[in-house]
Coordinates of C-alpha atoms and ligand atoms in Angstrom, one line a residue:
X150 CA -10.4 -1.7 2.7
X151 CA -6.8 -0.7 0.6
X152 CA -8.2 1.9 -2.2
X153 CA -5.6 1.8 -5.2
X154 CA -5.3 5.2 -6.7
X155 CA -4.2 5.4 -10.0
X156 CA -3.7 8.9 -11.7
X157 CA -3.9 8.0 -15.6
X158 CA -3.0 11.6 -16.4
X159 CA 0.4 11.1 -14.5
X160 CA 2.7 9.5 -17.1
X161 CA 6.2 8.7 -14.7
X162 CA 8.6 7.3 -17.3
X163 CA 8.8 4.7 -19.9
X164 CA 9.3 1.3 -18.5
X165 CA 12.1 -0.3 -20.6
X166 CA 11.0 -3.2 -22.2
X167 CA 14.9 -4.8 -21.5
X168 CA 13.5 -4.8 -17.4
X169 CA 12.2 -8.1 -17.9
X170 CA 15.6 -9.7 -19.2
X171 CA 17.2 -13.0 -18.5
X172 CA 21.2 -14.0 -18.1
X173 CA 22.3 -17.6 -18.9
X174 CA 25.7 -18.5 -17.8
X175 CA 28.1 -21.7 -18.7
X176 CA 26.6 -23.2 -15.0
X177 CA 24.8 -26.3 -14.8
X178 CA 22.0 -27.5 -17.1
X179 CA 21.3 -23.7 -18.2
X180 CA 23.1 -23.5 -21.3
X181 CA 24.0 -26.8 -22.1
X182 CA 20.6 -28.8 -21.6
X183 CA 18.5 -25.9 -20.8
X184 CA 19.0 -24.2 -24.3
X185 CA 21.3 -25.9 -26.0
X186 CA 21.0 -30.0 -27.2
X187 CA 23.0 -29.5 -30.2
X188 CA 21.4 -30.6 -33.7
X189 CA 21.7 -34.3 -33.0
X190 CA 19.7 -34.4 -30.5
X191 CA 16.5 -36.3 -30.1
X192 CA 15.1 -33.1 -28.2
X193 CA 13.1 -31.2 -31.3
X194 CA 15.5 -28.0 -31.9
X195 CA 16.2 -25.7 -34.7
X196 CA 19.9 -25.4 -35.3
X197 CA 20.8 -26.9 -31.6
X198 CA 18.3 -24.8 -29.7
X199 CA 16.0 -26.4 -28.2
X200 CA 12.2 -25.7 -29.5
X201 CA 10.1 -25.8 -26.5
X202 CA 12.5 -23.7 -24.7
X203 CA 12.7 -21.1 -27.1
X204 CA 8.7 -20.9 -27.8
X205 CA 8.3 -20.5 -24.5
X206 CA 10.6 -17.7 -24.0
X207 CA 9.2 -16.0 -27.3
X208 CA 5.3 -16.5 -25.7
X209 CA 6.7 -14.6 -22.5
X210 CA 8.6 -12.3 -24.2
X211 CA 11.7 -12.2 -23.2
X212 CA 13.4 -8.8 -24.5
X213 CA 17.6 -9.3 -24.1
X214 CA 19.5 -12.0 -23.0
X215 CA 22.6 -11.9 -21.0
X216 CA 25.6 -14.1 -21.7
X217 CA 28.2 -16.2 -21.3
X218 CA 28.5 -15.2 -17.3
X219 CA 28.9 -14.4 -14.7
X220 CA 31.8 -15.6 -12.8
X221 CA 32.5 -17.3 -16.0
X222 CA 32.7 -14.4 -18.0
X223 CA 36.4 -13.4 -16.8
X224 CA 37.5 -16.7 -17.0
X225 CA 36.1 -17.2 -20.6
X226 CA 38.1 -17.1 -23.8
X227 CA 36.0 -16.1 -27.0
X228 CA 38.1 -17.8 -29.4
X229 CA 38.0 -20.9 -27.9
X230 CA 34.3 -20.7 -28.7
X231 CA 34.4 -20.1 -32.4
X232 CA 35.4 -22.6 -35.8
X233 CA 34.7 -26.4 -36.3
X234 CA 33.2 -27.5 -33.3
X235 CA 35.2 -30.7 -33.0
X236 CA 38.4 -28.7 -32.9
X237 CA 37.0 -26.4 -29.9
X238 CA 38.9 -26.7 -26.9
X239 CA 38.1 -28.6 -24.2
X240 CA 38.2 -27.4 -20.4
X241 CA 37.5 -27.5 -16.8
X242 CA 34.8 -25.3 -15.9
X243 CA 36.3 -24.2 -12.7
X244 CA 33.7 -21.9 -11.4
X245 CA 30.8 -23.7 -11.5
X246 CA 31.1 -27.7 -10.5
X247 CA 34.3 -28.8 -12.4
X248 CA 32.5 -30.5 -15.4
X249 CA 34.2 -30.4 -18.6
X250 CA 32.9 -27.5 -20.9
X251 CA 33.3 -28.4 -24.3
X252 CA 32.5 -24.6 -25.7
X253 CA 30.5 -25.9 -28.5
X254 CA 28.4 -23.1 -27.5
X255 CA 30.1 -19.8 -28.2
X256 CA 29.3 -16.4 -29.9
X257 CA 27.7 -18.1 -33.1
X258 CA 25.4 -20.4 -31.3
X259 CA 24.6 -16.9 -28.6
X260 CA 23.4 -14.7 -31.1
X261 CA 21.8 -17.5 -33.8
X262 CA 19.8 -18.2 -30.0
X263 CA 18.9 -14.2 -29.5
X264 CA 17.9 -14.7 -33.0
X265 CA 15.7 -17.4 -32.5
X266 CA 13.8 -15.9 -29.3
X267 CA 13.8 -12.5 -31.3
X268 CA 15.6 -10.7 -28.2
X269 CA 18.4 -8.2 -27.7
X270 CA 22.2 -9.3 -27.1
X271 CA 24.0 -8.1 -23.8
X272 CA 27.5 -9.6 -23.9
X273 CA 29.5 -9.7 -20.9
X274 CA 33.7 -9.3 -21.5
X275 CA 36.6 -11.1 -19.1
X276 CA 38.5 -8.1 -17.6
X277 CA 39.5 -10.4 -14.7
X278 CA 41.8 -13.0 -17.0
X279 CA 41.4 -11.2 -20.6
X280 CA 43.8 -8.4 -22.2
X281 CA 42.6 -5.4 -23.4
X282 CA 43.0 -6.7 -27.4
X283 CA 41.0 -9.8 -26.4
X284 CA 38.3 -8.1 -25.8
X285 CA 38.3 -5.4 -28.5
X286 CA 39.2 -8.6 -30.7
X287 CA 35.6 -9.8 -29.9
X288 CA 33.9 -6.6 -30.7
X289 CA 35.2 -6.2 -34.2
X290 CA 34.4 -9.9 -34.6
X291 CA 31.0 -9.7 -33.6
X292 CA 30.3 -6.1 -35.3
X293 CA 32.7 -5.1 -37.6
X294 CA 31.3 -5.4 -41.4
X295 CA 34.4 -4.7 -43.5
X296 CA 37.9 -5.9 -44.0
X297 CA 39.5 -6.9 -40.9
X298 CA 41.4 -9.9 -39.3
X299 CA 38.8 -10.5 -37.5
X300 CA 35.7 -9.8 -39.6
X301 CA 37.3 -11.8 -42.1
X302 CA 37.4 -14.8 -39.6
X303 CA 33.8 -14.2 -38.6
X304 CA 33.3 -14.7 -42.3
X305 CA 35.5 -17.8 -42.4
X306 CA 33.6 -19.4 -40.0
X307 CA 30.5 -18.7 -42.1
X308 CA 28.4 -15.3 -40.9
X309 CA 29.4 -12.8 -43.7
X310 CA 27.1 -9.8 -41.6
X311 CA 28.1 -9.0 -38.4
X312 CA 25.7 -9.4 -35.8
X313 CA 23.9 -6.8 -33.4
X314 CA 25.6 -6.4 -30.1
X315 CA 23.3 -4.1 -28.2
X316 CA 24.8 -4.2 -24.5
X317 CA 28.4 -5.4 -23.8
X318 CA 29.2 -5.3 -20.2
X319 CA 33.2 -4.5 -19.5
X320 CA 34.1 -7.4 -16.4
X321 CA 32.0 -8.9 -13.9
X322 CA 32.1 -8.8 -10.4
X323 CA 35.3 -7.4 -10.7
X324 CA 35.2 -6.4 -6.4
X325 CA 35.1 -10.3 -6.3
X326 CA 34.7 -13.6 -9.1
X327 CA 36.3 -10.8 -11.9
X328 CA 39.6 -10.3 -10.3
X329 CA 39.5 -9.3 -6.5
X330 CA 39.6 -5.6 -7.3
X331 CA 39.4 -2.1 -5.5
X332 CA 37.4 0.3 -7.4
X333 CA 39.9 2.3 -7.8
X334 CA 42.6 -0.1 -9.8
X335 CA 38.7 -1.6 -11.7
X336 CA 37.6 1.8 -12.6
X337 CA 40.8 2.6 -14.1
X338 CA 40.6 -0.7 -15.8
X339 CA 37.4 0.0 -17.3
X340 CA 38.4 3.5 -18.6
X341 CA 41.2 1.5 -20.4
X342 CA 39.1 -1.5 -21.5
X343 CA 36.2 0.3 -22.8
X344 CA 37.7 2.7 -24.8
X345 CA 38.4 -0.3 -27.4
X346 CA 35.2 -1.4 -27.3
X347 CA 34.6 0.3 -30.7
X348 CA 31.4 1.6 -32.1
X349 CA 31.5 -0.2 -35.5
X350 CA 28.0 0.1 -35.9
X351 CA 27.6 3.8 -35.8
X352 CA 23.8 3.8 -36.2
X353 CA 23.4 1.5 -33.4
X354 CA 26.4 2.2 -30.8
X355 CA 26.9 -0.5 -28.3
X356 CA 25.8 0.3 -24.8
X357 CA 28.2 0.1 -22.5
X358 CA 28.2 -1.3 -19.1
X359 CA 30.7 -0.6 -16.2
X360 CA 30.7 -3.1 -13.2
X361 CA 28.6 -2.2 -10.4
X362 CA 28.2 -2.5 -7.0
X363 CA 27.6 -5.9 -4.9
X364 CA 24.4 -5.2 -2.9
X365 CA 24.6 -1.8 -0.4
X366 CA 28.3 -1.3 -1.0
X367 CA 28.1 2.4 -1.5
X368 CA 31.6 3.1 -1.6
X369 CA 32.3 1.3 -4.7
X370 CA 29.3 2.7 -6.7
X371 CA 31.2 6.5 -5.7
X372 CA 34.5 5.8 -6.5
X373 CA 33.9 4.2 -10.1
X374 CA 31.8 7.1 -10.9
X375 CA 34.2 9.1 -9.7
X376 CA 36.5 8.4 -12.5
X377 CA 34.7 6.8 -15.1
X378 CA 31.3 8.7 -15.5
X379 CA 33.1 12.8 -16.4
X380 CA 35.2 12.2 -19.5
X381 CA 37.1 15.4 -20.9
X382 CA 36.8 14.4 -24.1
X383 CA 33.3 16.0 -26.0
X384 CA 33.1 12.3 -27.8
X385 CA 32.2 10.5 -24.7
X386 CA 29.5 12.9 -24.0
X387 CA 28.1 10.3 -21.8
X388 CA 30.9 9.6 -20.0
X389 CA 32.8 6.6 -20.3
X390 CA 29.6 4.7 -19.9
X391 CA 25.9 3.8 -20.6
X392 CA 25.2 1.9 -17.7
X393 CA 26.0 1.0 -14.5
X394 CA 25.4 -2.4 -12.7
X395 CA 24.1 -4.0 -9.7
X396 CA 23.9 -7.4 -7.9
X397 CA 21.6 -8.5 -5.3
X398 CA 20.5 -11.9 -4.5
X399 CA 17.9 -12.7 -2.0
X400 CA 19.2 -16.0 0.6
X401 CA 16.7 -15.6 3.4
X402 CA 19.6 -17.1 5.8
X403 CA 22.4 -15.1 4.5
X404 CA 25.1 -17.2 2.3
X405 CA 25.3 -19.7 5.1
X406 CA 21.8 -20.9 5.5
X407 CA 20.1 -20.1 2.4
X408 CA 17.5 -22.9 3.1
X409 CA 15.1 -24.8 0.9
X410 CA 14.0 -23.8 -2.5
X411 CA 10.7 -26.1 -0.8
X412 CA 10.5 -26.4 2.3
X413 CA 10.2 -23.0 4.4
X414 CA 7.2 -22.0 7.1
X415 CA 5.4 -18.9 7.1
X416 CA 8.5 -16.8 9.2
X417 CA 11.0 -17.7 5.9
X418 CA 8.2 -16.7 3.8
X419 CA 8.0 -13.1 5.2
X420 CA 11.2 -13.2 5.5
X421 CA 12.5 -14.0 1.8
X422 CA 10.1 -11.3 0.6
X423 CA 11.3 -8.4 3.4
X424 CA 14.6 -9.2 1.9
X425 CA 13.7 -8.9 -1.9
X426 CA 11.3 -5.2 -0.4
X427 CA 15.1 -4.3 -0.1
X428 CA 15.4 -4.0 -3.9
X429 CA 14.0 -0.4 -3.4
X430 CA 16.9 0.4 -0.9
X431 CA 19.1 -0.1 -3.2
X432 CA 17.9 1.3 -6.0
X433 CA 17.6 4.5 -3.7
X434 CA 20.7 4.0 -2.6
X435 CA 22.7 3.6 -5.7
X436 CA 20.6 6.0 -7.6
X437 CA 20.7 8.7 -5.2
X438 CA 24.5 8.5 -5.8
X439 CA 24.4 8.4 -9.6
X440 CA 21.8 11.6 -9.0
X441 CA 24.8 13.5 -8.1
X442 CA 26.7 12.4 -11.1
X443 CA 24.2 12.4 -13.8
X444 CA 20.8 14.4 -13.0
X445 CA 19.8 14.0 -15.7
X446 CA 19.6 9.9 -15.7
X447 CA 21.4 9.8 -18.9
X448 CA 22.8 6.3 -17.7
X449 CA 21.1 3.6 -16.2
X450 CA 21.4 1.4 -13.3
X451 CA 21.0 -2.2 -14.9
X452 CA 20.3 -4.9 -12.4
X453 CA 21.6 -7.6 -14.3
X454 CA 21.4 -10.2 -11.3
X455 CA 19.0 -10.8 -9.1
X456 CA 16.5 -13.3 -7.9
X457 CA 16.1 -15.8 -4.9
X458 CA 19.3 -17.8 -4.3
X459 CA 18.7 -20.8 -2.1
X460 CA 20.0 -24.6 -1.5
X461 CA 20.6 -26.6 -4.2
X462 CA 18.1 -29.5 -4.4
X463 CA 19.0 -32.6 -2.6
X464 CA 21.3 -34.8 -4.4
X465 CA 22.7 -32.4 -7.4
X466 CA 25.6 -31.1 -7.9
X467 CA 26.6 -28.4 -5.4
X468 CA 28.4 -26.4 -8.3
X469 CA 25.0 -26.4 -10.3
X470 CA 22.6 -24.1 -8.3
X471 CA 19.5 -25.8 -9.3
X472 CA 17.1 -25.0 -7.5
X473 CA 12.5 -25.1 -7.3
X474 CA 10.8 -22.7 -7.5
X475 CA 7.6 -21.8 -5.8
X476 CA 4.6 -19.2 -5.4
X477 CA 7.5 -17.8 -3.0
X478 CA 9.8 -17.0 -5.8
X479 CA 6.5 -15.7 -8.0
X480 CA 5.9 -13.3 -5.1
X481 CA 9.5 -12.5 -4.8
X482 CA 9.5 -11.9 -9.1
X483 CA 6.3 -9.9 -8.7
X484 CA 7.4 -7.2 -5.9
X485 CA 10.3 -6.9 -7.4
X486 CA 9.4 -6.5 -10.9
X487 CA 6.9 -3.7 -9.4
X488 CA 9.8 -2.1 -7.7
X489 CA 11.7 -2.0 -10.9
X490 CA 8.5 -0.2 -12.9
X491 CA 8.3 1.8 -10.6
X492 CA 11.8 3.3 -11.2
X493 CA 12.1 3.1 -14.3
X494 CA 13.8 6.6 -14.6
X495 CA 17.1 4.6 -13.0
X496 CA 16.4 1.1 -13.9
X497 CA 17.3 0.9 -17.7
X498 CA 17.3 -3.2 -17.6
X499 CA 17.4 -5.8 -15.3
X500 CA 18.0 -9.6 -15.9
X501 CA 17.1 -12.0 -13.0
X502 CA 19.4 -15.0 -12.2
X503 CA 19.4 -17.4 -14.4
X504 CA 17.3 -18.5 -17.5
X505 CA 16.8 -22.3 -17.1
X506 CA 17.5 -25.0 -14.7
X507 CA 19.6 -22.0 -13.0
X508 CA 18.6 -20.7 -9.6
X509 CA 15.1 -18.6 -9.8
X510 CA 14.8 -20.0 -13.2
X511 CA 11.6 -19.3 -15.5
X512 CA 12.2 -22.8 -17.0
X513 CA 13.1 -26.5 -15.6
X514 CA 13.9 -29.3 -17.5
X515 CA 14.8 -32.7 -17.3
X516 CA 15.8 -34.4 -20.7
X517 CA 13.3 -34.0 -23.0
X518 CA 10.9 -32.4 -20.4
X519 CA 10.2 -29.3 -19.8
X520 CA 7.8 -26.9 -17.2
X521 CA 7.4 -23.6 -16.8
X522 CA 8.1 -22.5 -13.2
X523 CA 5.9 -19.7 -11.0
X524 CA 8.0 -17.2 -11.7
X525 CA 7.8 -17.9 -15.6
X526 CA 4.0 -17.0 -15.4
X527 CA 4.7 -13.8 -13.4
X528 CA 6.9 -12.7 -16.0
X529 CA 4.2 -13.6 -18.8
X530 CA 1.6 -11.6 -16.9
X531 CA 3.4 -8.7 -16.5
X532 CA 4.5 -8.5 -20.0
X533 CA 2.3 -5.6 -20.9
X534 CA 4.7 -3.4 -19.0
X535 CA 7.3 -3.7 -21.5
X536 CA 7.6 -0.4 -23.3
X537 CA 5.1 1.1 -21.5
X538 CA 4.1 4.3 -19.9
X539 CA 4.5 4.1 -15.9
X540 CA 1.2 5.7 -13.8
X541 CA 1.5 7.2 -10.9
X542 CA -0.1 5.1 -8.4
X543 CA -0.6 5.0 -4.4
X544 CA -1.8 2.4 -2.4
X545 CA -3.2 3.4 0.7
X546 CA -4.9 1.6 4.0
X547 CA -3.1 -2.0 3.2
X548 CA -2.8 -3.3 5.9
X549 CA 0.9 -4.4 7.5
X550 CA 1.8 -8.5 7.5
X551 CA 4.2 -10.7 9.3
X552 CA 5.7 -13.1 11.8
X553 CA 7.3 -12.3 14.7
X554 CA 9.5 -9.4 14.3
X555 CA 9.5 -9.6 10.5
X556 CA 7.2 -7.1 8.6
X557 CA 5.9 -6.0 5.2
X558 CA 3.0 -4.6 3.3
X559 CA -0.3 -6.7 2.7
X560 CA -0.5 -5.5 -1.0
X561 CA 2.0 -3.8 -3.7
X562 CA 1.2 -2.8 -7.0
X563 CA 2.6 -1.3 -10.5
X564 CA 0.9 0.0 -12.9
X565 CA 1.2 1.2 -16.6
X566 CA -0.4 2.4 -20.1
X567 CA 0.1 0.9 -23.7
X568 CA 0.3 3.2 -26.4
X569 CA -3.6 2.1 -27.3
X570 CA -4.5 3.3 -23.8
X571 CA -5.2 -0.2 -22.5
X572 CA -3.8 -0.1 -18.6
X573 CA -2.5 -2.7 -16.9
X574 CA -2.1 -3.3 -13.3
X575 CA -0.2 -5.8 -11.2
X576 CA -0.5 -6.7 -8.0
X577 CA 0.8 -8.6 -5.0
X578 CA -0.5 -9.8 -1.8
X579 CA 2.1 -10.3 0.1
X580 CA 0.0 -12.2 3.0
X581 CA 1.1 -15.7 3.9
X582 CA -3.0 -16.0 5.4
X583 CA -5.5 -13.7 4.5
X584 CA -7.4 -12.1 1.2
X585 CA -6.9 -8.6 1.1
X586 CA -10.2 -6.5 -0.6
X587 CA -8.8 -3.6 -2.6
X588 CA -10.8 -0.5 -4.7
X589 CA -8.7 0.9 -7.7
X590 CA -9.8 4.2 -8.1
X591 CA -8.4 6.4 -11.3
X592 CA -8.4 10.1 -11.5
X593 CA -11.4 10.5 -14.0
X594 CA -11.7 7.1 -15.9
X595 CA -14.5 5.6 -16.2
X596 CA -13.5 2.1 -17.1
X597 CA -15.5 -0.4 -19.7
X598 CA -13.8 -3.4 -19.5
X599 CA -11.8 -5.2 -17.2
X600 CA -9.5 -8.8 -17.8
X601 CA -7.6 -10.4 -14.8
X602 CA -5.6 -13.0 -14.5
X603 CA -4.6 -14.5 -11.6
X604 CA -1.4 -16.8 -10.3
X605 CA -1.9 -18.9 -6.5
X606 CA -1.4 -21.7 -4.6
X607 CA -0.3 -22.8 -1.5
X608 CA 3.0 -21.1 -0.2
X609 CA 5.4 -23.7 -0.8
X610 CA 3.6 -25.0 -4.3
X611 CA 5.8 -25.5 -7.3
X612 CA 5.8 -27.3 -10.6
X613 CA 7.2 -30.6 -11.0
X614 CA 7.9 -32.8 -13.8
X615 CA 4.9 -35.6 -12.6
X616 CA 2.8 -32.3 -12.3
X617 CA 3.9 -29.9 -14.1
X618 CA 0.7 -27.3 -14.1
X619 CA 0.6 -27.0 -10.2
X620 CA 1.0 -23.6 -10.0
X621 CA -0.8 -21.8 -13.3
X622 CA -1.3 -18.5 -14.7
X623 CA -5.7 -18.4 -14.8
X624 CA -8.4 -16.5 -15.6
X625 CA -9.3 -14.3 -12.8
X626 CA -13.2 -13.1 -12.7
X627 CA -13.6 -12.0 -9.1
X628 CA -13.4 -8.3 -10.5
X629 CA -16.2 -5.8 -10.9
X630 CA -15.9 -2.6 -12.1
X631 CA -17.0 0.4 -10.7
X632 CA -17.9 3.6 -12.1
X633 CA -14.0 5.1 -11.6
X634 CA -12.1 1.7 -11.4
X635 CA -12.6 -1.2 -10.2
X636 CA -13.2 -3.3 -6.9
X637 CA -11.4 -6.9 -6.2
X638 CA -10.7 -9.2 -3.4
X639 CA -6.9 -10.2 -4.0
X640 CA -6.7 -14.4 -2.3
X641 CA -3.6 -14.8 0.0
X642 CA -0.4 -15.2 -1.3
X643 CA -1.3 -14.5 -5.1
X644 CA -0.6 -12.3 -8.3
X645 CA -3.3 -11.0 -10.3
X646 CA -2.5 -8.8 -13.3
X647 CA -5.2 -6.6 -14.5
X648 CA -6.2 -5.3 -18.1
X649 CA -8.3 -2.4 -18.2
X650 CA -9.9 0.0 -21.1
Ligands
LIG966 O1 24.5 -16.2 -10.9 C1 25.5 -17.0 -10.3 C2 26.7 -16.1 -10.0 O2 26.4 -15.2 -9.0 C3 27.3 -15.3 -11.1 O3 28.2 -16.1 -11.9 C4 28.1 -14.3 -10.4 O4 28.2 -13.1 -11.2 C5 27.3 -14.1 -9.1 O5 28.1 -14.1 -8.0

């Protein structure tokens, strides 16, 4: 049997709440649909946004939101988001499936919508097509509460008080979508572009976030910190930077052969979760290198994409990466979202790819209907996590799974304290076949009360909008307590979050 051992003297870290954050790009049905319907609408929303969504979203808690891309954030032009909507200008979304964006949705309608859901702002900047005044035009827009050209538009347009912009990210993918770059010419570009992102706010200085690596490219992560993290000047005391970021997205075939969102046997299963294990490489990788740079983990590594990327489903648009999701992408959201607890001394914020109707999506809709995927409820049951104190745990005797040459771990775990001493752990079992029996066992503990919940189904089940509670977060009971933790028999291919005081 796997024994869980949990040392609840052994506080690791604080597990930023902003982990568990979301990015929404102009792409598809995720803004436009997804969130947005406009007042008009005969989908209930407040102000445009829709209202099922955004309960939803506030019931899971989602803690920051990432916006407007993406590839589309160097391509995007803030002003043409801003004013009398009818007088917006109209273009070709040439990224993502050549539909016209109207950009009725632009940095009014973003932060009225962080508003709503009650979350922080991360704003991502164009370096790849933008100037340098463009996008220091934006910041005093957004935050600037004086006199100012462009305060005094923001005010024109009707928000006197500037808004809260809590993470701005400086370019996107600028080694590929954000302008074909080396990382030398980007981190000079960054140096530049940042330095007029202006702390207007001086109480709450915006968090800035230099472009990151694509997956294991090692080279890249060295050479922007290389001349963007030391700055000679005792102002930047930080360096030039709060963060750094990373991409990884997991397409069990490579980019070639993604394969079905649905429709995948028991070797693509082990498979598509080997490949998200691989989160931990990277983070090992990437951190080890920002180790040398920063000891101290002043910055953060912020994984603002990731998720499962596969085919789009038959018949949509190609350029709209919607995609199901299934108790594969819950088990995908759970190891990962372990992984990311458990580093939470590097891993300042994450967002997974994308909100709604988006690739591994938390939310699908179809007009007026809505349903939550999988991977929504593994985010719901791990909510507990946010802001909490990480505890050192080890899992030990789980057994090894697979098929054929593929292999990972049976079981895989987090776990963390609240502030009223209530603990909660998560778990995975990673097994495409078999129940795993596990013993938690703390240091000195004696628990008095355990909750679980749990999340299964068959490996390939998913929500759809005929049947739309498939796959549900329930009550799990199956859980005695013992007289130093606790003793459970995890069912195949499941999540089961536990509370315990
Ligand atoms: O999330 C879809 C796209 O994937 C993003 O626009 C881009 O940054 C990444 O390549």
């Amino acid at each position: 049997m796997a024994k869980l051992y949990i040392n609840e003297k052994k506080k690791e870290g604080r597990i930023n709440p902003e982990v568990y954050g979301h990015f929404s790009e102009h792409l598809g049905r995720c803004i436009y649909e997804g969130l947005y319907v406009k007042e008009d609408s005969g989908i209930p929303n407040k102000n445009g946004m829709r209202t099922d969504v955004v309960e939803a979203l506030k019931e899971m808690q989602i803690p920051v939101l990432r916006w407007p891309g993406g590839c589309f954030a160097d391509e995007y032009h803030w002003k043409d988001g801003i004013g009398p909507r009818e007088n917006r200008k109209k273009m070709i979304n040439t990224h993502w499936g050549g539909v016209v964006e109207d950009n009725s949705f632009g940095t009014h309608e973003f932060f009225e919508l962080c508003e709503q859901l009650g979350c922080k702002t991360y704003v991502n900047g164009n370096v790849g097509s933008g100037t340098v005044q463009e996008m220091s035009e934006w910041v005093e827009y957004m935050t600037f509460d004086g006199v100012s050209p462009m305060a005094d538009l923001r005010k024109a347009n009707g928000h006197e008080k500037p808004w809260k912009v809590d993470y701005f990210g400086v370019g996107n993918e600028n080694w590929g979508c954000g302008g074909n770059m080396t990382p030398e010419y980007y981190a000079n570009l960054y140096r530049r572009y940042q330095t007029y992102v202006r702390h207007y706010q001086q109480a709450a200085p915006i968090q800035k976030i230099c472009g990151g690596p694509n997956v294991a490219d090692d080279n890249w992560t060295k050479k922007v910190l290389d001349t963007c993290f030391a700055s000679p000047h005792p102002a930047n005391a930080h360096g030039f930077m709060d963060g750094l970021s990373l991409h990884y997205y997991v397409t069990p075939g490579g980019w070639d052969k993604k394969g079905s969102a649905t429709e995948f046997g028991e070797k693509d299963w082990y498979l598509t979760l080997s490949k998200a294990l691989y989160m931990e490489e990277l983070i090992k990788l990437h951190g080890g290198i920002m180790d040398q740079f920063d000891p101290e983990k002043k910055i953060g590594l912020i994984v603002d994409e990731w998720g499962d990327w596969f085919d789009v489903e038959p018949g949509t648009n190609p350029g709209f990466l919607y995609q199901q999701n299934t108790m594969r992408d819950a088990l995908v959201a759970a190891v990962t979202l372990n992984i990311f607890n458990k580093h939470c001394d590097r891993v300042k914020m994450a967002c997974i790819a994308q909100l709604v109707n988006v690739l591994q999506s938390v939310i699908l809709t179809e007009g007026e209907k809505m349903l939550l995927t999988p991977t929504y409820h593994v985010f719901h049951m791990y909510k507990y996590h946010q802001g909490a104190q990480l505890l050192h745990s080890d899992m030990v005797g789980a057994e090894t799974v697979g098929s054929d040459d593929i292999c990972v771990p049976s079981l895989q775990e987090s776990v963390s304290v609240q502030e009223d001493g209530t603990i909660t752990v998560t778990l995975a079992n990673l097994s495409a076949q078999d129940s795993c029996p596990v013993e938690l066992q703390f240091a000195e503990k004696k628990p008095s009360l355990v909750e679980g919940r749990i999340l299964s189904g068959g490996l390939q089940a998913h929500n759809t909008f005929e049947a739309p509670e498939t796959v549900k977060e329930e009550a799990f009971d199956a859980v005695a307590l013992t007289e130093r933790g606790a003793s459970l028999e995890i069912p195949a291919h499941s999540v089961v979050s536990l509370r315990i005081r």
